[in-house]
Amino acid sequence: MSPLLILLTIACEDDPAPPDPSREAPPAPAPELARAAGIEPPTSAWPSDAADLLASLDAAESVESCRSRLRERIPVEVAEAMADLAYDQVLDDVCAGLVAVRDRSVEGCDALSVSAVRRGCRRRLALVAGTPDACPDDPTIPGREPVCVAWAARDPALCRAASPPDRPRCRAVLGGDHEPCARLLPGDRQRCEAEVRRYATALGEERAESAARDVAPRFRLTAEVVEADGSTREPIEITRDVLDRGVHLAARGCGHRLSLRDPAGELPAPVSFTDRPPTAELELDLPARVETPHEVRLGPMTAALRVVLPGVGEASSIADARGEVTITEWSAERGGVVAGEIDGELAMAPGRVRVRGEFRTFVRDVDRPDCPGAR
């Protein structure tokens, strides 16, 4: 039986509810810890003899011949379950998806009937063709699926952009090695090992070595409140981990928008509670070509900085801001380094707040602006 078909039995619901974007899933516990805690390990629908993806593509001569071949081999129990799920077109989607991947047709993937299958088709197409731009959008963070991007780019360093539970399988497939799968729970381990068998050959042997491998992400600010009478309060340190998974450079006109913020959430509203840590976010627009050092003035349309200091208040560059953001390193390529410094003052009634700091991270994904000046 086709392993692709078996996989679809657990991924055929159209547009399932996305995970809670305010929280990242914690790493899966080790199998021993799971058993000690009485956790029932999930099962996997992946077969132990998962066929190589390239072999499946070679066998898919046409949608019609593929459908006839699979129909004769599909167990009646699986066909019955597909009927129960009202997914009678499963064989058409499986075979049309294989043909689309073989022909490198993004349009063919997007024409499939179920959204999860469309995303899977794009994922396999990107993997085989080595085209990260074909990867499906991630449902929880801006940009494309990090695992797909890492596989398509042949870049193990980009696996760090994936959520912690997905990093072992990301590295395992790129390394063609089952060893990273061993730390996962049984069901996830079986899936990981099957993906190594199915996808590793399609990735070839060449690997990229981007600068993302050695980047130590950081986002650190110091906020000093200046009262109306000119007196200052004790400086407040702001350290955020929002850049650990890298950043997505979104197309903005002929340039890019860089967002240093929670990937899937907003900053909290100003509060008086003192038990919450201070926090900040920054969004700035940059031209198609950036030569460092490059300064961007703080302001609502150029470099929007917002700082929330619990127990004190909120300051932003929407009005009456002074200073700039200086880009010190810039590479608008996946795996490239982005770094800069912040130095300015923001309005905070009844006084002001001086903000100084730095950021450094890597680019996990980038959109290509569709204009002549960006090419």
Tab-separated table of C-alpha atoms in Angstrom:
chain	number	residue	atom	x	y	z
A	1	MET	CA	0.000	0.000	0.000
A	2	SER	CA	1.245	3.509	-0.799
A	3	PRO	CA	2.658	5.190	2.330
A	4	LEU	CA	1.370	8.477	0.972
A	5	LEU	CA	-2.144	7.070	1.039
A	6	ILE	CA	-1.771	5.839	4.600
A	7	LEU	CA	-0.549	9.254	5.678
A	8	LEU	CA	-3.672	10.838	4.250
A	9	THR	CA	-5.874	8.841	6.604
A	10	ILE	CA	-4.684	11.106	9.418
A	11	ALA	CA	-4.543	14.367	7.447
A	12	CYS	CA	-7.757	14.576	5.456
A	13	GLU	CA	-9.789	17.092	7.426
A	14	ASP	CA	-9.993	20.379	5.575
A	15	ASP	CA	-8.618	23.388	7.471
A	16	PRO	CA	-8.293	21.996	11.027
A	17	ALA	CA	-8.228	24.487	13.897
A	18	PRO	CA	-4.688	25.911	14.223
A	19	PRO	CA	-2.735	25.554	17.450
A	20	ASP	CA	-2.914	28.269	20.086
A	21	PRO	CA	-0.540	30.913	18.602
A	22	SER	CA	0.282	32.375	22.003
A	23	ARG	CA	2.246	29.293	23.024
A	24	GLU	CA	4.872	27.191	21.330
A	25	ALA	CA	4.531	23.469	21.836
A	26	PRO	CA	7.092	22.211	24.352
A	27	PRO	CA	9.604	19.575	23.292
A	28	ALA	CA	8.247	16.050	23.362
A	29	PRO	CA	9.258	14.198	26.510
A	30	ALA	CA	11.684	11.327	26.251
A	31	PRO	CA	10.012	7.922	25.833
A	32	GLU	CA	11.167	6.825	29.298
A	33	LEU	CA	9.665	9.902	30.937
A	34	ALA	CA	6.421	9.431	29.032
A	35	ARG	CA	6.079	5.855	30.211
A	36	ALA	CA	6.896	6.845	33.801
A	37	ALA	CA	4.202	9.530	33.631
A	38	GLY	CA	1.643	7.056	32.313
A	39	ILE	CA	1.360	8.782	28.928
A	40	GLU	CA	-0.026	6.540	26.208
A	41	PRO	CA	2.321	6.950	23.238
A	42	PRO	CA	0.594	7.832	19.962
A	43	THR	CA	0.578	5.359	17.119
A	44	SER	CA	1.807	6.096	13.621
A	45	ALA	CA	0.151	5.259	10.297
A	46	TRP	CA	3.514	5.241	8.526
A	47	PRO	CA	4.601	1.765	7.344
A	48	SER	CA	7.967	0.402	8.391
A	49	ASP	CA	8.955	-0.049	4.735
A	50	ALA	CA	8.119	3.443	3.467
A	51	ALA	CA	8.919	3.614	-0.231
A	52	ASP	CA	11.386	6.185	-1.518
A	53	LEU	CA	9.567	9.286	-2.812
A	54	LEU	CA	11.488	9.273	-6.085
A	55	ALA	CA	10.323	5.698	-6.714
A	56	SER	CA	6.707	6.766	-6.151
A	57	LEU	CA	7.131	9.629	-8.622
A	58	ASP	CA	8.610	7.310	-11.255
A	59	ALA	CA	5.648	4.932	-10.849
A	60	ALA	CA	3.065	7.718	-11.323
A	61	GLU	CA	2.900	7.695	-15.114
A	62	SER	CA	-0.524	9.361	-15.152
A	63	VAL	CA	-3.370	10.094	-12.768
A	64	GLU	CA	-5.466	7.356	-14.362
A	65	SER	CA	-2.848	4.603	-14.234
A	66	CYS	CA	-1.830	5.591	-10.715
A	67	ARG	CA	-5.429	5.526	-9.530
A	68	SER	CA	-6.034	2.074	-11.021
A	69	ARG	CA	-2.854	0.691	-9.476
A	70	LEU	CA	-3.609	2.030	-5.988
A	71	ARG	CA	-7.257	1.034	-6.071
A	72	GLU	CA	-6.301	-2.616	-6.494
A	73	ARG	CA	-3.938	-2.443	-3.500
A	74	ILE	CA	-5.876	-0.342	-1.012
A	75	PRO	CA	-7.214	-2.345	1.962
A	76	VAL	CA	-10.980	-2.295	2.184
A	77	GLU	CA	-10.747	-1.031	5.772
A	78	VAL	CA	-8.935	2.113	4.615
A	79	ALA	CA	-11.347	2.622	1.707
A	80	GLU	CA	-14.220	2.260	4.153
A	81	ALA	CA	-12.710	4.839	6.500
A	82	MET	CA	-12.243	7.254	3.604
A	83	ALA	CA	-15.904	6.818	2.709
A	84	ASP	CA	-16.862	7.473	6.341
A	85	LEU	CA	-14.875	10.702	6.157
A	86	ALA	CA	-16.588	11.648	2.869
A	87	TYR	CA	-13.192	11.697	1.170
A	88	ASP	CA	-14.029	9.630	-1.877
A	89	GLN	CA	-11.606	11.605	-4.054
A	90	VAL	CA	-8.593	10.481	-2.018
A	91	LEU	CA	-7.059	8.458	-4.857
A	92	ASP	CA	-7.482	11.340	-7.286
A	93	ASP	CA	-5.703	13.670	-4.841
A	94	VAL	CA	-2.905	11.182	-4.147
A	95	CYS	CA	-2.203	10.580	-7.826
A	96	ALA	CA	-2.709	14.149	-9.006
A	97	GLY	CA	-0.384	15.219	-6.201
A	98	LEU	CA	2.324	12.793	-7.302
A	99	VAL	CA	2.036	14.002	-10.889
A	100	ALA	CA	2.197	17.635	-9.725
A	101	VAL	CA	5.369	16.944	-7.730
A	102	ARG	CA	6.902	15.032	-10.624
A	103	ASP	CA	6.093	17.874	-13.038
A	104	ARG	CA	7.126	20.599	-10.532
A	105	SER	CA	3.640	22.104	-10.849
A	106	VAL	CA	2.669	24.351	-7.941
A	107	GLU	CA	-0.630	24.962	-9.736
A	108	GLY	CA	-1.265	21.207	-9.749
A	109	CYS	CA	-0.725	21.053	-5.990
A	110	ASP	CA	-3.022	24.016	-5.391
A	111	ALA	CA	-5.786	22.349	-7.419
A	112	LEU	CA	-6.142	19.397	-5.015
A	113	SER	CA	-9.391	19.185	-3.076
A	114	VAL	CA	-8.218	19.272	0.570
A	115	SER	CA	-6.103	22.025	2.089
A	116	ALA	CA	-3.889	19.691	4.137
A	117	VAL	CA	-3.155	17.640	1.011
A	118	ARG	CA	-2.416	20.801	-0.962
A	119	ARG	CA	0.134	21.805	1.677
A	120	GLY	CA	1.677	18.314	1.666
A	121	CYS	CA	1.971	18.364	-2.112
A	122	ARG	CA	3.722	21.741	-2.018
A	123	ARG	CA	6.030	20.437	0.710
A	124	ARG	CA	7.102	17.450	-1.396
A	125	LEU	CA	7.434	19.553	-4.542
A	126	ALA	CA	9.694	22.038	-2.739
A	127	LEU	CA	11.749	19.189	-1.286
A	128	VAL	CA	12.290	17.422	-4.612
A	129	ALA	CA	12.863	20.579	-6.673
A	130	GLY	CA	14.973	22.369	-4.064
A	131	THR	CA	12.719	25.449	-4.215
A	132	PRO	CA	11.901	26.861	-0.755
A	133	ASP	CA	9.569	29.455	-2.307
A	134	ALA	CA	7.167	26.594	-3.128
A	135	CYS	CA	6.805	25.584	0.533
A	136	PRO	CA	3.358	26.090	2.088
A	137	ASP	CA	2.742	28.922	4.518
A	138	ASP	CA	3.079	28.000	8.168
A	139	PRO	CA	-0.288	28.130	10.013
A	140	THR	CA	1.118	29.681	13.207
A	141	ILE	CA	4.072	31.936	12.377
A	142	PRO	CA	4.746	34.339	9.495
A	143	GLY	CA	6.416	32.811	6.474
A	144	ARG	CA	6.649	29.299	5.107
A	145	GLU	CA	6.908	26.055	7.069
A	146	PRO	CA	10.412	26.056	8.595
A	147	VAL	CA	10.982	22.301	8.182
A	148	CYS	CA	10.004	22.467	4.518
A	149	VAL	CA	12.250	25.498	3.957
A	150	ALA	CA	15.217	23.752	5.599
A	151	TRP	CA	14.696	20.613	3.517
A	152	ALA	CA	14.194	22.498	0.254
A	153	ALA	CA	17.225	24.726	0.924
A	154	ARG	CA	19.305	21.661	1.939
A	155	ASP	CA	20.383	23.710	4.959
A	156	PRO	CA	20.568	21.935	8.353
A	157	ALA	CA	21.138	25.278	10.095
A	158	LEU	CA	17.599	26.349	9.198
A	159	CYS	CA	16.190	23.471	11.273
A	160	ARG	CA	16.661	25.757	14.288
A	161	ALA	CA	13.726	27.812	12.948
A	162	ALA	CA	11.371	24.855	13.470
A	163	SER	CA	9.470	24.339	16.697
A	164	PRO	CA	11.461	22.208	19.190
A	165	PRO	CA	9.424	19.006	18.583
A	166	ASP	CA	10.091	19.240	14.823
A	167	ARG	CA	13.837	19.861	14.958
A	168	PRO	CA	14.920	16.184	15.345
A	169	ARG	CA	12.985	15.039	12.252
A	170	CYS	CA	14.215	18.074	10.326
A	171	ARG	CA	17.833	17.177	11.071
A	172	ALA	CA	17.273	13.434	10.627
A	173	VAL	CA	15.970	13.746	7.062
A	174	LEU	CA	18.711	16.179	6.035
A	175	GLY	CA	21.340	13.900	7.560
A	176	GLY	CA	19.807	10.693	6.181
A	177	ASP	CA	20.248	9.368	9.706
A	178	HIS	CA	17.658	7.827	12.059
A	179	GLU	CA	19.634	8.711	15.196
A	180	PRO	CA	17.900	12.068	15.917
A	181	CYS	CA	14.546	10.232	15.764
A	182	ALA	CA	15.446	8.126	18.816
A	183	ARG	CA	14.653	10.921	21.288
A	184	LEU	CA	11.025	11.149	20.146
A	185	LEU	CA	7.948	9.334	21.417
A	186	PRO	CA	7.168	6.062	19.600
A	187	GLY	CA	4.599	7.428	17.145
A	188	ASP	CA	6.688	10.482	16.321
A	189	ARG	CA	9.804	8.310	16.104
A	190	GLN	CA	8.131	5.993	13.592
A	191	ARG	CA	7.072	8.964	11.488
A	192	CYS	CA	10.579	10.439	11.685
A	193	GLU	CA	12.245	7.179	10.645
A	194	ALA	CA	9.761	6.715	7.792
A	195	GLU	CA	10.402	10.262	6.551
A	196	VAL	CA	14.141	9.561	6.488
A	197	ARG	CA	13.522	6.520	4.279
A	198	ARG	CA	11.037	8.366	2.086
A	199	TYR	CA	12.705	11.747	1.592
A	200	ALA	CA	16.458	11.519	2.219
A	201	THR	CA	17.334	10.243	-1.264
A	202	ALA	CA	15.341	13.035	-2.928
A	203	LEU	CA	17.464	15.604	-1.092
A	204	GLY	CA	20.671	14.424	-2.747
A	205	GLU	CA	24.037	14.777	-1.055
A	206	GLU	CA	24.894	18.485	-1.334
A	207	ARG	CA	24.196	20.612	1.728
A	208	ALA	CA	24.214	24.365	2.251
A	209	GLU	CA	26.123	25.932	5.136
A	210	SER	CA	24.486	29.250	5.935
A	211	ALA	CA	25.552	31.742	8.584
A	212	ALA	CA	22.457	30.790	10.607
A	213	ARG	CA	24.407	27.879	12.052
A	214	ASP	CA	26.585	30.100	14.261
A	215	VAL	CA	24.247	33.004	15.072
A	216	ALA	CA	23.444	33.603	18.744
A	217	PRO	CA	20.046	35.380	18.578
A	218	ARG	CA	19.446	38.222	21.020
A	219	PHE	CA	17.141	41.193	21.553
A	220	ARG	CA	18.305	43.351	24.469
A	221	LEU	CA	17.208	46.859	25.422
A	222	THR	CA	17.752	49.237	28.309
A	223	ALA	CA	14.873	51.624	29.071
A	224	GLU	CA	15.503	54.660	31.278
A	225	VAL	CA	12.438	56.654	32.316
A	226	VAL	CA	12.940	60.429	32.404
A	227	GLU	CA	10.381	62.256	34.555
A	228	ALA	CA	8.873	65.633	33.624
A	229	ASP	CA	11.267	67.379	36.011
A	230	GLY	CA	14.297	65.798	34.343
A	231	SER	CA	15.011	63.206	37.033
A	232	THR	CA	15.592	59.601	35.936
A	233	ARG	CA	14.542	56.251	37.309
A	234	GLU	CA	16.682	53.158	37.631
A	235	PRO	CA	17.276	51.711	34.108
A	236	ILE	CA	15.085	48.737	33.219
A	237	GLU	CA	16.605	45.827	31.287
A	238	ILE	CA	14.503	44.189	28.581
A	239	THR	CA	15.638	40.815	27.236
A	240	ARG	CA	13.417	38.913	24.817
A	241	ASP	CA	13.734	35.480	23.203
A	242	VAL	CA	11.436	36.204	20.241
A	243	LEU	CA	14.315	35.921	17.761
A	244	ASP	CA	15.404	32.368	18.658
A	245	ARG	CA	13.579	30.961	15.629
A	246	GLY	CA	14.814	33.684	13.288
A	247	VAL	CA	12.784	36.257	11.385
A	248	HIS	CA	10.646	36.350	8.272
A	249	LEU	CA	11.349	39.215	5.863
A	250	ALA	CA	7.986	40.163	4.395
A	251	ALA	CA	7.801	41.935	1.038
A	252	ARG	CA	6.960	45.612	1.478
A	253	GLY	CA	6.854	47.586	-1.743
A	254	CYS	CA	10.252	47.118	-3.375
A	255	GLY	CA	11.867	46.266	-0.045
A	256	HIS	CA	11.220	44.305	3.115
A	257	ARG	CA	9.582	44.693	6.506
A	258	LEU	CA	11.571	43.364	9.446
A	259	SER	CA	9.476	42.496	12.510
A	260	LEU	CA	11.102	41.846	15.874
A	261	ARG	CA	8.108	40.687	17.844
A	262	ASP	CA	6.314	37.575	19.031
A	263	PRO	CA	5.851	35.576	15.813
A	264	ALA	CA	2.177	34.844	16.456
A	265	GLY	CA	1.009	37.341	19.055
A	266	GLU	CA	0.833	40.906	20.224
A	267	LEU	CA	2.505	42.662	23.092
A	268	PRO	CA	0.410	42.785	26.261
A	269	ALA	CA	-1.576	45.937	26.929
A	270	PRO	CA	-0.016	48.366	29.439
A	271	VAL	CA	-0.661	47.053	32.940
A	272	SER	CA	0.053	48.118	36.496
A	273	PHE	CA	1.100	44.673	37.685
A	274	THR	CA	4.770	44.482	38.522
A	275	ASP	CA	5.094	40.696	38.221
A	276	ARG	CA	5.138	40.767	34.434
A	277	PRO	CA	8.455	41.323	32.677
A	278	PRO	CA	8.987	44.458	30.571
A	279	THR	CA	8.780	43.833	26.855
A	280	ALA	CA	9.283	45.516	23.490
A	281	GLU	CA	8.742	45.097	19.759
A	282	LEU	CA	10.122	46.745	16.642
A	283	GLU	CA	8.994	46.887	13.022
A	284	LEU	CA	10.928	48.693	10.337
A	285	ASP	CA	10.792	48.995	6.575
A	286	LEU	CA	13.968	48.663	4.555
A	287	PRO	CA	14.746	49.288	0.873
A	288	ALA	CA	15.566	46.636	-1.681
A	289	ARG	CA	19.292	47.199	-1.236
A	290	VAL	CA	20.777	47.866	2.179
A	291	GLU	CA	24.393	48.835	2.616
A	292	THR	CA	25.544	48.800	6.204
A	293	PRO	CA	25.595	50.768	8.356
A	294	HIS	CA	22.087	51.868	7.401
A	295	GLU	CA	20.069	54.252	9.604
A	296	VAL	CA	16.287	54.332	9.852
A	297	ARG	CA	14.682	57.151	11.824
A	298	LEU	CA	12.275	56.173	14.577
A	299	GLY	CA	8.726	56.988	13.557
A	300	PRO	CA	5.297	55.460	12.922
A	301	MET	CA	5.961	54.645	9.251
A	302	THR	CA	9.688	53.891	9.201
A	303	ALA	CA	10.819	52.233	12.432
A	304	ALA	CA	7.944	51.602	14.825
A	305	LEU	CA	9.232	50.865	18.333
A	306	ARG	CA	6.940	50.065	21.251
A	307	VAL	CA	7.975	49.436	24.843
A	308	VAL	CA	5.708	48.224	27.653
A	309	LEU	CA	6.969	48.731	31.208
A	310	PRO	CA	4.536	47.145	33.701
A	311	GLY	CA	3.911	49.439	36.633
A	312	VAL	CA	5.191	52.386	34.604
A	313	GLY	CA	3.407	52.659	31.279
A	314	GLU	CA	3.788	52.368	27.530
A	315	ALA	CA	5.997	54.287	25.123
A	316	SER	CA	5.995	54.157	21.326
A	317	SER	CA	7.384	55.951	18.309
A	318	ILE	CA	3.929	56.791	16.983
A	319	ALA	CA	4.422	60.396	18.070
A	320	ASP	CA	7.314	62.608	19.182
A	321	ALA	CA	10.096	60.063	18.792
A	322	ARG	CA	13.778	60.864	18.433
A	323	GLY	CA	16.668	58.666	17.392
A	324	GLU	CA	17.212	55.851	14.963
A	325	VAL	CA	17.732	52.168	14.342
A	326	THR	CA	21.089	51.374	12.738
A	327	ILE	CA	21.339	48.183	10.698
A	328	THR	CA	24.869	46.864	11.208
A	329	GLU	CA	24.534	43.524	9.379
A	330	TRP	CA	22.064	42.669	6.639
A	331	SER	CA	21.503	39.721	4.339
A	332	ALA	CA	18.065	39.338	2.774
A	333	GLU	CA	18.675	35.642	2.131
A	334	ARG	CA	17.526	32.568	4.027
A	335	GLY	CA	20.158	31.765	6.614
A	336	GLY	CA	21.603	35.280	6.440
A	337	VAL	CA	22.377	37.451	9.465
A	338	VAL	CA	20.372	40.508	10.490
A	339	ALA	CA	21.716	42.733	13.268
A	340	GLY	CA	21.321	46.282	14.465
A	341	GLU	CA	21.350	48.856	17.243
A	342	ILE	CA	18.586	51.015	18.710
A	343	ASP	CA	19.180	54.463	20.194
A	344	GLY	CA	16.343	56.890	20.803
A	345	GLU	CA	13.765	58.548	23.020
A	346	LEU	CA	10.024	57.887	23.092
A	347	ALA	CA	7.176	59.861	24.594
A	348	MET	CA	5.810	58.466	27.865
A	349	ALA	CA	3.451	60.772	29.752
A	350	PRO	CA	4.308	62.799	31.658
A	351	GLY	CA	7.981	62.392	30.656
A	352	ARG	CA	10.032	60.341	28.200
A	353	VAL	CA	11.885	57.049	28.037
A	354	ARG	CA	15.379	56.617	26.625
A	355	VAL	CA	15.837	53.304	24.837
A	356	ARG	CA	19.159	51.789	23.802
A	357	GLY	CA	19.885	48.249	22.751
A	358	GLU	CA	20.796	45.721	20.105
A	359	PHE	CA	19.383	42.785	18.189
A	360	ARG	CA	20.883	39.941	16.196
A	361	THR	CA	19.257	36.972	14.512
A	362	PHE	CA	19.047	34.990	11.259
A	363	VAL	CA	16.573	34.989	8.371
A	364	ARG	CA	14.386	31.880	8.451
A	365	ASP	CA	12.359	32.883	5.377
A	366	VAL	CA	12.102	35.774	2.932
A	367	ASP	CA	9.537	36.960	0.401
A	368	ARG	CA	10.802	38.299	-2.911
A	369	PRO	CA	9.418	41.769	-3.724
A	370	ASP	CA	7.798	41.725	-7.146
A	371	CYS	CA	9.232	44.910	-8.581
A	372	PRO	CA	12.202	45.729	-10.844
A	373	GLY	CA	14.107	47.589	-8.124
A	374	ALA	CA	14.261	44.484	-5.930
A	375	ARG	CA	15.571	42.040	-8.522
